[in-house]
Amino acid sequence: CVAGFLRRFSFQPLRENPLLGPSSTTLGKMGALDWNKVVHQHQGWRLISCIWLHAGLIHLVVNMLSLLFIGIRLEQQFGFVRIGAIYLLSGFGGSVMSALFLRNNYISVGASGALFGLLGSMLSELLMNWTIYSNKVRKRKKHAYIFFYPAA
């Protein structure tokens, strides 16, 4: 069943794309970030569309696992709308930065900018509430010490 489903997609040989994915030409046609097309052909939509494209199955799985571990905790704490806004704005910002540093004839795909934005929001939440978290750590260490000390 899975093999039949995957047969519909075009995978390049491993020597061309070791991430088990399509060619760069295919990614370009699907909306990958290409500086020349964004600037000279006025295709600004590529700054957003590239967030949902990935270079291959391995790239997609790694990003989805990262989003799973980071996103679930943040979404439970702050809600879908806030985290969705952070994800989109961070992805857009990452695409803009990527476009500024891309050289001619290179493309960019993936949600790394959006994921780093979520990581940054997690870090800022940790720093803003550091006293709450540090007190919890101290209490847990104290309880662990009290619990395990008699056993020693």
CSV table of C-alpha atoms in Angstrom, one decimal, residues 9-78:
chain,number,residue,atom,x,y,z
A,9,PHE,CA,6.1,10.6,-6.5
A,10,SER,CA,9.4,11.2,-8.3
A,11,PHE,CA,12.5,10.4,-6.4
A,12,GLN,CA,15.9,11.2,-7.7
A,13,PRO,CA,18.8,8.7,-7.5
A,14,LEU,CA,20.6,8.8,-4.1
A,15,ARG,CA,23.7,10.3,-5.7
A,16,GLU,CA,21.7,13.3,-6.9
A,17,ASN,CA,19.5,13.7,-3.8
A,18,PRO,CA,20.5,11.7,-0.7
A,19,LEU,CA,17.5,13.0,1.2
A,20,LEU,CA,15.1,10.7,-0.9
A,21,GLY,CA,13.3,13.5,-2.7
A,22,PRO,CA,12.7,15.2,-6.0
A,23,SER,CA,15.1,17.1,-8.2
A,24,SER,CA,15.9,20.8,-7.7
A,25,THR,CA,14.1,21.5,-10.9
A,26,THR,CA,10.9,19.9,-9.6
A,27,LEU,CA,11.2,21.8,-6.3
A,28,GLY,CA,11.7,25.0,-8.3
A,29,LYS,CA,8.5,24.4,-10.2
A,30,MET,CA,6.6,23.6,-7.0
A,31,GLY,CA,7.6,27.0,-5.4
A,32,ALA,CA,11.1,26.7,-3.8
A,33,LEU,CA,12.8,29.9,-2.8
A,34,ASP,CA,14.8,31.2,-5.7
A,35,TRP,CA,16.3,34.7,-5.4
A,36,ASN,CA,16.2,35.4,-9.1
A,37,LYS,CA,12.5,34.5,-9.3
A,38,VAL,CA,11.6,36.5,-6.2
A,39,VAL,CA,13.5,39.7,-7.2
A,40,HIS,CA,13.4,39.7,-11.0
A,41,GLN,CA,10.2,37.9,-11.8
A,42,HIS,CA,8.3,39.3,-8.8
A,43,GLN,CA,7.3,35.9,-7.4
A,44,GLY,CA,7.1,37.0,-3.7
A,45,TRP,CA,4.8,34.1,-2.9
A,46,ARG,CA,7.9,31.9,-2.9
A,47,LEU,CA,8.9,33.4,0.4
A,48,ILE,CA,6.0,31.6,2.0
A,49,SER,CA,5.5,28.5,-0.3
A,50,CYS,CA,9.1,27.3,0.4
A,51,ILE,CA,8.2,26.7,4.0
A,52,TRP,CA,6.0,23.8,3.1
A,53,LEU,CA,8.4,22.2,0.6
A,54,HIS,CA,11.1,19.8,1.7
A,55,ALA,CA,14.1,18.4,-0.1
A,56,GLY,CA,13.1,14.8,0.6
A,57,LEU,CA,11.5,12.3,2.9
A,58,ILE,CA,14.4,12.5,5.4
A,59,HIS,CA,14.2,16.3,5.5
A,60,LEU,CA,10.5,16.1,6.0
A,61,VAL,CA,10.6,13.5,8.8
A,62,VAL,CA,13.3,15.4,10.7
A,63,ASN,CA,11.4,18.7,10.5
A,64,MET,CA,8.1,17.0,11.5
A,65,LEU,CA,9.7,15.3,14.5
A,66,SER,CA,11.2,18.7,15.6
A,67,LEU,CA,7.8,20.3,15.2
A,68,LEU,CA,6.2,17.6,17.2
A,69,PHE,CA,8.6,17.9,20.1
A,70,ILE,CA,8.7,21.7,20.1
A,71,GLY,CA,5.2,22.6,18.8
A,72,ILE,CA,3.0,20.5,21.0
A,73,ARG,CA,4.3,21.9,24.3
A,74,LEU,CA,4.1,25.5,23.0
A,75,GLU,CA,0.6,25.0,21.4
A,76,GLN,CA,-0.7,23.6,24.7
A,77,GLN,CA,0.6,26.5,26.6
A,78,PHE,CA,-0.1,29.4,24.3
